């Protein structure tokens, strides 16, 4: 466990500012007709107050499943196989469903990709806001409305009364996403997860929304887990970056570590892809396809596409090696005894 | 919104106009002769001149467009004409029979709403469970078994066999009116009428609940820590109700227009039975009146349902 905690990024530098959330060896699978899909495999990372951890990776690599696992929102045929999701030292995976429910929205919140389908079309956004507040606090409709309006004013919305009384379809995508963020942050959660919060939005409003997230994250001191395809966004917003491939985190480190000292060939390939965003939101410019998740090849899952693959890459999954401080990588090329954290 | 209401209203009037033409056309072009129906076998003994005189009295010798114009302009003035058979005012007859149909169809509607919502929501939330398969099977049986056969079976069991319930009429003939007596007469027709609609509604609700529960917003609501029961009741069911309310509006108005088969089998005095009688008697004004009245109810019903959902 101590070994594992170390792997989650808890090191000398941040030991005195203990992480808000620690995720250790989290694995989530889907049992389908095609067999067990190991969507997330032994993923470990930590989230620190007021900091942004960006998770980057190709479509289907398990980013959303990881995010939803933290909230225990995995529906059958999926299930969380094992691991720890520690929030203030409590393993969320051991809580009852009722205890977990009370933490959702209050301690951990989530902002989703598509702000159109994320609202129930038959209620006003205001009603959905107060509903979220009243699910956790014993307050009247009026008090809830006051809190909601106050929160809406913090996400740079104007004409609050009108926004409050609007149905989702009456608001623009950007406005809906701002309301979404306001609801997510209303109860001052310690952890905010944003799963591609701007992918579905107009390019012109994307940067505004992201800037808002960053500002509120600093203001409220919550930890932000930001899932994105956009390395430009990562460079601008993130404090630390986790690179995911085929259900694993293959490299994690500070923005500086990742952008200037990338160790994993996959990370470097991502960085050199000049125009990384495709219409469907996939990353391009890396030859080959990510593996079929129901059928991950033996060895390092990236080896079939890796320009630097060694023979052992195709036979055995690499272990994890510390490069420096909280920067570690899972690649045979970084192999050396003293860097070794643990077996994969 | 105002524009939508206006366009739906205009649309409804156009549809009603077409219905009035079709009603008139069908009734007048159908084989059979009111004079014959009125006088039965005696008509054979009549001289052609007498027959012609009867037709003239009934206004049947004029060109059809003229007859239509006369009829529709009277209807618009509120006069639906008089029965060929009894000479009674058609509007009065409709108003006499309407309560019977109203009682029957509102009871059936209550049965439909309560049972199909309960079964459909439960099945939709537990898709592919044993209960779901069972309710699907039952729905398909309900959809494919004809109402009249179902009625016969119920009569056999409850009236002939067990002798628990009366098989026809509104109240027991020769007794004073009592609610209890009427309810006993009401049970079987209401059950038959609702069961013929129920299969569709179970399928409809089950399907739309199954769709609604997969919507993205359900996950979002869960992520906010809202109780599952509240998500189902406030959000999933509410979303699933939209098509249900629309169809229910149409079904209710169709039932209000008189359920011909059910009313005829159980001799329930409603609009449906009235139109069967009128058709047998070639009683043109009554028949056209019931068709037009049904049209108004159906068109009005779907109009109300649409405006309610908008
Ligand atoms: N309900 C499910 N049933 C079966 N497999 C699933 C299900 N949900 C996700 N998966 C599997 O989990 C893997 C990871 O999915 P996930 O949604 O986390 O990808 P992602 O990294 O968020 O991709 P994107 O960038 O497209 O959002 C997918 O490859 C998919 O095969
Ligand atoms: Mg995703």
XYZ file of C-alpha atoms and ligand atoms in Angstrom:
686
model
C 0.000 0.000 0.000
C 2.792 2.411 0.904
C 4.493 1.493 -2.306
C 1.249 2.081 -4.141
C 0.630 5.409 -2.498
C 4.042 6.507 -3.631
C 3.038 5.616 -7.133
C 0.011 7.866 -6.842
C 2.270 10.912 -6.757
C 2.709 11.419 -3.060
C 6.297 12.531 -2.762
C 8.543 14.673 -0.617
C 7.562 17.888 -2.336
C 3.872 17.686 -1.658
C 3.840 15.532 1.436
C 2.955 18.467 3.661
C 0.100 19.488 1.400
C -1.617 16.131 1.449
C -3.721 15.291 -1.579
C -7.487 15.771 -1.436
C -8.064 12.606 -3.359
C -5.847 9.653 -3.998
C -6.655 7.049 -6.558
C -4.704 3.855 -6.254
C -4.719 0.877 -8.604
C -8.220 1.616 -9.819
C -9.512 -0.940 -12.326
C -12.888 -0.865 -14.013
C -14.146 -3.468 -16.453
C -17.181 -4.098 -18.609
C -18.447 -7.626 -18.996
C -19.734 -7.832 -22.543
C -20.519 -10.582 -25.010
C -17.082 -9.949 -26.535
C -15.478 -10.704 -23.175
C -14.155 -8.561 -20.363
C -13.289 -5.058 -21.525
C -10.655 -3.719 -19.159
C -11.486 -0.067 -19.727
C -9.393 1.188 -16.818
C -6.416 -0.785 -15.524
C -4.604 -0.079 -12.280
C -4.749 3.650 -12.605
C -3.159 5.722 -9.825
C -2.973 9.463 -9.332
C -3.530 12.164 -6.728
C -5.497 15.367 -6.789
C -4.335 18.412 -4.838
C -6.387 21.351 -3.636
C -6.415 24.267 -6.032
C -4.532 22.285 -8.666
C -5.503 21.019 -12.087
C -4.668 17.508 -13.218
C -5.277 17.093 -16.938
C -5.975 13.635 -18.336
C -5.110 13.282 -22.000
C -5.465 10.370 -24.375
C -7.064 9.086 -27.539
C -10.765 8.368 -27.777
C -11.694 5.179 -25.962
C -8.616 5.023 -23.754
C -10.748 5.114 -20.589
C -10.768 8.748 -19.511
C -14.508 9.002 -18.969
C -14.708 5.603 -17.322
C -11.978 6.696 -14.907
C -13.878 9.896 -14.121
C -17.154 8.086 -13.580
C -15.473 5.454 -11.437
C -14.417 8.164 -8.982
C -18.105 9.009 -8.485
C -19.058 5.349 -8.642
C -21.315 6.041 -11.574
C -20.495 2.880 -13.499
C -23.624 1.049 -14.597
C -23.787 -2.645 -15.418
C -22.318 -4.403 -17.330
C -19.495 -2.291 -15.949
C -18.099 -2.627 -12.446
C -15.195 -1.311 -10.441
C -12.954 -4.306 -10.061
C -10.600 -3.080 -7.394
C -8.493 -0.224 -6.148
C -8.876 2.629 -3.723
C -10.497 5.985 -4.230
C -9.471 7.814 -1.094
C -11.159 11.067 -0.215
C -9.761 12.495 3.022
C -8.493 9.037 3.756
C -11.864 7.324 3.313
C -12.125 4.716 0.590
C -15.204 5.647 -1.418
C -15.367 2.149 -2.840
C -16.268 0.824 0.610
C -19.152 3.224 1.259
C -22.766 2.189 1.030
C -24.746 3.548 -1.902
C -26.536 5.982 0.422
C -23.288 7.315 1.883
C -21.852 7.664 -1.599
C -24.928 9.543 -2.791
C -24.496 12.141 -0.082
C -20.946 12.803 -1.275
C -21.949 13.309 -4.879
C -22.429 16.970 -5.596
C -21.170 17.976 -2.163
C -17.634 16.568 -2.022
C -17.147 15.458 -5.625
C -18.918 17.064 -8.560
C -18.788 16.498 -12.255
C -19.269 18.622 -15.355
C -20.098 16.632 -18.452
C -19.263 16.951 -22.101
C -22.541 17.847 -23.727
C -24.422 20.629 -21.954
C -27.465 20.053 -24.188
C -28.204 16.504 -23.147
C -26.982 17.048 -19.590
C -30.135 18.898 -18.622
C -33.575 17.405 -18.335
C -35.470 19.186 -21.130
C -38.774 19.368 -19.257
C -37.605 21.514 -16.330
C -36.066 24.967 -16.206
C -32.360 25.060 -15.417
C -33.230 26.956 -12.240
C -35.475 24.151 -11.077
C -32.680 21.653 -11.730
C -30.298 23.876 -9.804
C -32.507 24.131 -6.721
C -33.261 20.429 -6.936
C -29.528 19.716 -6.601
C -29.223 22.046 -3.609
C -32.308 20.727 -1.885
C -31.141 17.145 -2.291
C -28.434 17.878 0.277
C -29.592 20.792 2.383
C -32.777 21.320 4.313
C -33.677 24.641 2.743
C -36.781 26.153 1.215
C -37.295 26.663 -2.489
C -36.764 30.390 -1.941
C -33.473 29.993 -0.106
C -32.285 27.539 -2.718
C -33.146 30.036 -5.423
C -31.167 32.757 -3.690
C -28.146 30.476 -3.429
C -28.533 29.467 -7.065
C -28.742 33.068 -8.291
C -25.682 33.979 -6.275
C -23.757 31.068 -7.754
C -24.926 31.902 -11.293
C -23.526 35.396 -10.886
C -20.104 33.857 -10.227
C -19.903 32.159 -13.623
C -20.174 35.424 -15.550
C -23.822 35.112 -16.479
C -25.993 38.150 -16.844
C -29.729 38.575 -16.585
C -29.747 35.926 -13.857
C -33.482 35.838 -13.256
C -34.092 35.094 -16.929
C -31.391 32.413 -17.070
C -32.811 30.847 -13.927
C -36.267 30.635 -15.475
C -35.082 29.347 -18.851
C -35.573 25.887 -20.229
C -32.317 24.296 -21.388
C -33.167 24.726 -25.068
C -33.591 28.477 -24.555
C -29.949 28.910 -23.581
C -26.863 28.761 -25.768
C -24.413 25.908 -25.325
C -21.934 28.149 -23.554
C -24.559 29.449 -21.142
C -25.775 25.945 -20.372
C -22.252 24.858 -19.597
C -21.799 27.856 -17.294
C -24.973 26.885 -15.445
C -23.654 23.337 -15.278
C -20.427 24.553 -13.707
C -22.331 26.749 -11.273
C -24.422 23.775 -10.137
C -21.334 21.570 -9.839
C -19.514 24.101 -7.680
C -22.494 25.309 -5.655
C -21.796 23.082 -2.689
C -18.059 23.781 -2.713
C -16.899 20.278 -3.569
C -13.323 19.298 -2.796
C -13.003 17.631 -6.174
C -14.415 18.783 -9.488
C -14.228 16.483 -12.476
C -14.686 18.090 -15.893
C -15.013 15.568 -18.711
C -14.229 17.423 -21.935
C -16.309 20.377 -20.776
C -15.852 22.357 -23.981
C -15.676 19.729 -26.735
C -19.338 20.167 -27.620
C -19.129 23.962 -27.627
C -18.397 26.599 -30.195
C -14.680 27.364 -30.471
C -15.361 30.991 -29.630
C -16.763 30.234 -26.176
C -14.378 27.410 -25.286
C -11.565 29.525 -23.895
C -13.980 31.603 -21.813
C -15.425 28.516 -20.159
C -11.997 27.066 -19.475
C -10.734 30.319 -18.004
C -13.800 30.318 -15.774
C -13.079 26.794 -14.590
C -9.478 27.658 -13.828
C -10.430 30.814 -11.928
C -13.112 29.089 -9.848
C -10.762 26.209 -9.163
C -8.231 28.614 -7.667
C -10.913 30.584 -5.839
C -12.709 27.671 -4.237
C -9.539 25.680 -3.707
C -11.125 22.561 -5.168
C -9.030 20.050 -7.018
C -9.831 19.878 -10.720
C -9.556 16.756 -12.824
C -9.786 18.001 -16.388
C -10.248 15.532 -19.200
C -9.352 16.931 -22.582
C -8.053 16.204 -26.053
C -6.535 19.607 -26.448
C -2.858 19.902 -25.535
C -3.089 23.660 -25.918
C -5.637 23.669 -23.103
C -3.364 21.437 -21.060
C -0.417 23.790 -21.471
C -2.538 26.720 -20.410
C -4.530 25.284 -17.536
C -2.959 22.207 -16.056
C -0.527 21.911 -13.194
C 0.026 18.232 -13.794
C -0.739 15.922 -16.703
C -1.609 12.236 -16.923
C -1.292 10.553 -20.305
C -3.623 7.583 -20.777
C -3.331 4.794 -23.276
C -5.501 1.673 -23.491
C -6.861 2.002 -19.974
C -3.541 2.791 -18.309
C -1.767 5.931 -17.287
C 1.491 5.614 -19.208
C 3.095 8.808 -17.983
C 2.292 11.392 -15.363
C 4.100 14.515 -14.285
C 4.020 18.268 -14.039
C 3.202 20.258 -17.168
C 6.880 21.090 -17.346
C 7.879 17.403 -17.071
C 5.474 16.354 -19.770
C 6.015 19.138 -22.275
C 9.776 19.448 -21.911
C 10.914 16.057 -20.660
C 8.406 13.603 -22.056
C 9.694 10.066 -21.562
C 7.048 7.888 -23.149
C 7.127 7.560 -26.931
C 3.348 7.940 -26.922
C 3.555 11.243 -25.048
C 6.159 12.484 -27.475
C 4.034 11.386 -30.433
C 1.090 13.279 -28.988
C 3.190 16.392 -28.552
C 4.554 16.321 -32.065
C 1.165 15.880 -33.645
C 0.732 19.444 -34.820
C -2.975 19.520 -35.306
C -4.151 17.064 -32.721
C -7.858 17.632 -32.943
C -10.044 15.877 -35.440
C -13.700 16.417 -36.261
C -14.780 13.487 -34.088
C -12.550 14.650 -31.285
C -9.946 11.958 -31.842
C -6.237 12.567 -31.825
C -4.564 12.061 -35.142
C -1.121 12.012 -36.613
C -0.007 8.904 -34.757
C 0.080 6.038 -37.253
C -2.007 3.001 -36.380
C -5.048 2.444 -34.216
C -5.357 2.125 -30.446
C -5.937 -1.516 -29.499
C -9.325 -3.139 -29.334
C -10.051 -2.902 -25.613
C -11.625 -6.355 -25.529
C -8.414 -7.734 -26.947
C -5.398 -5.824 -25.716
C -2.195 -7.348 -27.160
C 0.406 -8.784 -24.781
C 3.247 -6.591 -23.660
C 3.059 -2.826 -23.776
C -0.256 -1.937 -25.432
C 1.446 0.845 -27.389
C 4.193 -1.384 -28.759
C 2.494 -2.144 -32.123
C 2.519 1.576 -32.904
C 5.698 2.481 -31.094
C 8.607 3.586 -33.271
C 11.039 2.752 -30.479
C 9.676 -0.639 -29.443
C 12.138 -3.201 -28.130
C 11.597 -6.926 -28.254
C 10.578 -7.133 -24.607
C 7.938 -4.411 -25.209
C 5.873 -6.933 -27.123
C 6.213 -9.599 -24.453
C 5.847 -8.037 -21.054
C 4.049 -4.967 -19.828
C 6.530 -2.361 -18.655
C 6.881 -1.501 -14.990
C 6.708 2.018 -13.702
C 9.792 4.124 -13.253
C 10.258 7.410 -11.452
C 12.039 9.931 -13.612
C 12.207 12.719 -11.063
C 9.965 13.760 -8.175
C 6.403 13.080 -9.151
C 7.179 12.364 -12.774
C 6.925 8.711 -13.665
C 6.565 6.680 -16.808
C 5.592 3.179 -17.761
C 8.045 2.253 -20.498
C 10.852 -0.299 -20.880
C 13.103 2.377 -22.311
C 13.165 4.093 -18.930
C 14.135 0.869 -17.205
C 16.698 0.963 -14.434
C 16.725 -0.611 -10.984
C 16.805 2.533 -8.874
C 13.887 4.131 -10.738
C 11.590 1.177 -10.254
C 8.405 1.848 -8.247
C 6.673 -1.495 -8.452
C 5.770 -4.312 -10.760
C 3.028 -3.559 -13.248
C -46.785 30.111 -29.048
C -49.658 32.271 -30.325
C -48.758 31.360 -33.873
C -48.635 27.693 -33.026
C -52.084 27.817 -31.426
C -53.433 29.657 -34.451
C -52.000 27.212 -36.965
C -53.204 24.201 -34.954
C -56.694 25.748 -34.780
C -56.863 26.389 -38.526
C -55.620 22.890 -39.147
C -58.346 21.487 -36.906
C -61.049 23.392 -38.760
C -59.824 22.138 -42.111
C -59.812 18.576 -40.801
C -63.350 18.981 -39.442
C -64.519 20.359 -42.782
C -63.092 17.316 -44.547
C -64.697 15.023 -41.971
C -68.072 16.654 -42.567
C -67.773 16.034 -46.326
C -66.656 12.454 -45.828
C -69.452 11.846 -43.303
C -72.006 13.235 -45.672
C -70.575 11.417 -48.686
C -70.283 8.020 -47.039
C -73.745 8.147 -45.577
C -75.404 9.177 -48.808
C -73.422 6.985 -51.146
C -73.798 3.849 -49.014
C -76.366 1.402 -50.340
C -79.788 1.363 -48.723
C -82.708 3.717 -48.623
C -84.103 5.524 -45.619
C -87.593 5.228 -47.007
C -87.174 1.481 -47.100
C -85.803 1.375 -43.591
C -88.593 3.571 -42.359
C -91.417 1.574 -43.842
C -89.841 -1.839 -44.094
C -91.729 -4.366 -46.179
C -94.594 -1.988 -46.756
C -92.457 -0.134 -49.227
C -92.942 -2.970 -51.733
C -96.657 -2.285 -51.747
C -96.257 1.433 -52.332
C -96.663 3.065 -55.664
C -93.517 4.666 -57.148
C -95.169 8.079 -56.813
C -95.607 7.577 -53.063
C -92.014 6.509 -52.684
C -90.946 9.625 -54.527
C -93.080 11.744 -52.219
C -91.423 10.238 -49.136
C -87.986 10.915 -50.578
C -89.028 14.464 -51.313
C -90.270 14.979 -47.758
C -86.947 13.783 -46.439
C -85.177 16.128 -48.842
C -83.416 13.258 -50.590
C -84.331 14.087 -54.182
C -82.205 17.177 -54.461
C -78.636 17.139 -55.805
C -76.097 16.007 -53.190
C -74.119 19.300 -53.068
C -77.315 21.190 -52.339
C -78.224 18.714 -49.607
C -74.723 19.031 -48.135
C -74.886 22.809 -48.190
C -78.242 22.802 -46.478
C -77.086 20.343 -43.839
C -73.780 21.991 -43.035
C -75.186 25.514 -42.878
C -77.835 24.307 -40.442
C -75.206 22.523 -38.387
C -73.164 25.708 -38.204
C -76.275 27.463 -36.942
C -76.570 24.788 -34.275
C -79.324 22.755 -35.900
C -78.306 19.181 -36.638
C -81.657 18.190 -38.065
C -84.204 15.603 -36.986
C -84.150 11.828 -36.953
C -85.901 10.216 -39.926
C -87.109 7.467 -37.629
C -88.351 9.261 -34.570
C -88.463 12.856 -35.702
C -86.502 13.863 -32.635
C -83.875 16.571 -32.617
C -80.443 15.042 -33.327
C -78.634 17.381 -30.975
C -80.929 16.410 -28.101
C -80.389 12.737 -28.899
C -76.601 13.215 -28.873
C -76.743 14.984 -25.535
C -78.896 12.189 -24.088
C -76.479 9.497 -25.131
C -73.256 11.336 -24.402
C -73.313 10.849 -20.584
C -73.416 7.076 -21.017
C -70.321 7.169 -23.186
C -68.693 9.675 -20.855
C -69.134 7.409 -17.826
C -67.867 4.381 -19.721
C -64.846 6.062 -21.264
C -63.749 7.913 -18.150
C -63.850 4.684 -16.157
C -61.878 2.955 -18.897
C -59.399 5.847 -18.966
C -58.827 5.588 -15.230
C -58.196 1.866 -15.563
C -55.831 2.461 -18.489
C -53.839 5.193 -16.756
C -53.400 3.461 -13.436
C -52.602 -0.018 -14.718
C -50.461 0.865 -17.727
C -48.413 3.441 -15.850
C -47.685 1.048 -13.017
C -46.872 -1.902 -15.271
C -45.096 0.105 -17.983
C -42.848 2.079 -15.620
C -41.909 -1.016 -13.653
C -41.128 -2.969 -16.826
C -39.198 -0.069 -18.373
C -37.034 0.382 -15.303
C -36.290 -3.346 -15.217
C -35.813 -3.948 -18.888
C -35.226 -7.593 -19.871
C -36.253 -8.841 -16.431
C -38.802 -11.602 -15.968
C -41.469 -9.005 -15.199
C -40.597 -7.139 -18.386
C -40.940 -10.259 -20.545
C -44.178 -11.197 -18.807
C -45.682 -7.760 -19.331
C -44.542 -7.739 -22.962
C -46.263 -11.064 -23.531
C -49.438 -9.861 -21.875
C -49.383 -6.638 -23.925
C -49.107 -8.523 -27.181
C -51.981 -10.767 -26.161
C -54.064 -7.706 -25.296
C -53.181 -6.115 -28.624
C -54.034 -9.154 -30.703
C -57.155 -10.457 -28.972
C -60.177 -8.748 -30.503
C -62.343 -6.815 -28.078
C -65.520 -8.653 -28.959
C -63.951 -12.056 -28.252
C -62.621 -10.823 -24.962
C -66.097 -9.483 -24.167
C -67.664 -12.853 -24.957
C -65.224 -14.650 -22.682
C -65.928 -12.266 -19.817
C -69.650 -12.659 -20.310
C -69.263 -16.431 -20.323
C -67.282 -16.409 -17.102
C -68.859 -13.639 -15.066
C -72.446 -13.562 -16.347
C -73.205 -17.052 -17.548
C -70.881 -19.072 -15.334
C -70.432 -17.248 -12.047
C -73.535 -15.084 -12.469
C -71.812 -12.236 -10.672
C -72.430 -9.472 -13.150
C -75.138 -8.447 -15.591
C -74.267 -8.758 -19.259
C -76.099 -5.824 -20.754
C -77.716 -2.477 -20.251
C -77.116 0.554 -18.105
C -79.218 -0.495 -15.119
C -81.434 -3.435 -14.335
C -84.702 -2.933 -16.144
C -87.693 -2.406 -13.901
C -85.739 -1.233 -10.869
C -85.094 2.226 -9.496
C -81.784 3.789 -10.446
C -79.012 3.021 -8.019
C -75.323 3.812 -8.328
C -74.378 0.349 -7.172
C -76.548 -1.244 -9.810
C -75.057 0.975 -12.500
C -71.510 0.206 -11.389
C -72.228 -3.492 -11.684
C -73.356 -2.905 -15.247
C -70.343 -0.699 -15.901
C -67.596 -3.115 -14.858
C -67.502 -5.435 -17.842
C -67.777 -2.852 -20.645
C -65.181 -0.643 -18.926
C -62.783 -3.560 -18.528
C -63.224 -4.635 -22.151
C -62.841 -1.090 -23.444
C -59.710 -0.398 -21.408
C -58.098 -3.752 -22.116
C -58.307 -3.255 -25.839
C -56.216 -0.081 -25.446
C -53.959 -1.274 -22.674
C -51.449 -3.359 -24.618
C -50.379 -0.330 -26.644
C -50.001 1.857 -23.601
C -47.921 -0.653 -21.678
C -45.604 -0.926 -24.681
C -45.530 2.832 -25.096
C -44.697 3.646 -21.467
C -42.254 0.797 -21.128
C -40.444 1.939 -24.253
C -40.274 5.591 -23.358
C -39.194 4.874 -19.772
C -36.452 2.605 -21.119
C -35.316 5.403 -23.437
C -35.574 8.122 -20.802
C -33.560 6.219 -18.225
C -30.643 6.002 -20.662
C -30.568 9.759 -21.229
C -27.390 11.604 -20.327
C -29.173 13.804 -17.824
C -29.960 10.790 -15.641
C -26.232 10.263 -15.026
C -25.840 13.988 -14.438
C -28.624 13.961 -11.838
C -27.022 10.967 -10.142
C -23.712 12.824 -10.098
C -25.447 15.560 -8.108
C -26.474 13.106 -5.446
C -30.184 13.178 -6.169
C -32.042 10.142 -4.846
C -32.841 7.422 -7.347
C -36.519 7.457 -6.451
C -36.647 11.195 -7.171
C -34.832 10.756 -10.473
C -37.350 8.134 -11.542
C -40.437 9.995 -10.372
C -39.507 13.556 -11.285
C -37.410 13.058 -14.381
C -37.661 9.671 -16.056
C -41.415 9.272 -15.701
C -42.047 12.914 -16.500
C -40.113 12.615 -19.758
C -41.759 9.322 -20.592
C -45.204 10.877 -20.043
C -44.969 13.198 -23.039
C -45.868 10.656 -25.752
C -48.267 8.989 -23.308
C -50.272 12.178 -22.792
C -50.401 12.841 -26.530
C -51.730 9.386 -27.338
C -54.027 9.381 -24.344
C -55.647 12.570 -25.619
C -56.420 10.813 -28.872
C -57.566 7.604 -27.173
C -59.852 9.446 -24.801
C -61.480 11.334 -27.616
C -61.867 8.153 -29.646
C -63.529 6.489 -26.655
C -65.709 9.553 -26.072
C -66.836 9.353 -29.666
C -68.472 6.094 -28.645
C -67.011 2.641 -28.566
C -69.100 0.908 -31.137
C -68.133 -2.691 -30.469
C -68.112 -2.534 -26.681
C -71.304 -0.538 -26.401
C -73.087 -2.731 -28.909
C -72.092 -5.984 -27.181
C -73.086 -4.821 -23.725
C -76.063 -2.775 -24.970
C -74.554 0.189 -23.177
C -76.586 3.266 -24.110
C -73.899 5.532 -25.518
C -72.997 7.249 -28.746
C -71.495 4.101 -30.209
C -74.706 2.163 -29.860
C -76.628 5.139 -31.200
C -74.600 5.187 -34.394
C -75.050 1.447 -34.864
C -78.814 1.886 -34.564
C -78.762 4.856 -36.924
C -76.746 2.952 -39.500
C -79.155 0.008 -39.389
C -82.077 2.366 -39.886
C -80.409 4.469 -42.588
C -81.207 7.386 -40.329
C -79.009 9.863 -42.211
C -79.242 12.926 -39.929
C -78.500 10.905 -36.788
C -75.656 9.036 -38.445
C -74.071 12.198 -39.837
C -74.577 13.875 -36.491
C -72.771 11.143 -34.584
C -69.915 11.033 -37.091
C -69.473 14.798 -37.010
C -69.719 14.879 -33.215
C -67.086 12.136 -32.999
C -64.917 14.118 -35.376
C -65.149 17.201 -33.195
C -64.199 15.145 -30.132
C -61.230 13.433 -31.769
C -59.872 16.570 -33.411
C -60.525 18.625 -30.290
C -58.967 15.963 -28.072
C -55.703 15.836 -29.987
C -55.682 19.632 -30.167
C -56.004 19.871 -26.392
C -53.338 17.195 -25.860
C -50.922 18.968 -28.215
C -51.467 22.378 -26.683
C -51.101 20.814 -23.240
C -47.733 19.319 -24.186
C -46.435 22.404 -25.956
N -21.212 0.790 -21.305
C -20.080 0.226 -21.814
N -20.113 -1.054 -22.226
C -19.001 -1.624 -22.733
N -17.822 -1.025 -22.860
C -17.729 0.248 -22.459
C -18.861 0.953 -21.922
N -18.479 2.207 -21.628
C -17.179 2.280 -21.969
N -16.735 1.114 -22.458
C -15.377 0.814 -22.912
O -14.500 1.565 -22.155
C -13.508 2.131 -22.967
C -13.180 3.519 -22.484
O -14.291 4.356 -22.678
P -14.273 5.883 -22.263
O -15.651 6.409 -22.465
O -13.700 6.011 -20.911
O -13.282 6.508 -23.312
P -12.761 8.000 -23.356
O -11.326 7.951 -23.124
O -13.585 8.855 -22.466
O -13.029 8.368 -24.865
P -13.577 9.731 -25.497
O -12.383 10.584 -25.674
O -14.127 9.288 -26.797
O -14.590 10.297 -24.574
C -14.026 2.152 -24.378
O -13.057 1.677 -25.246
C -15.188 1.205 -24.349
O -14.826 0.047 -25.070
Mg -15.052 10.362 -22.781
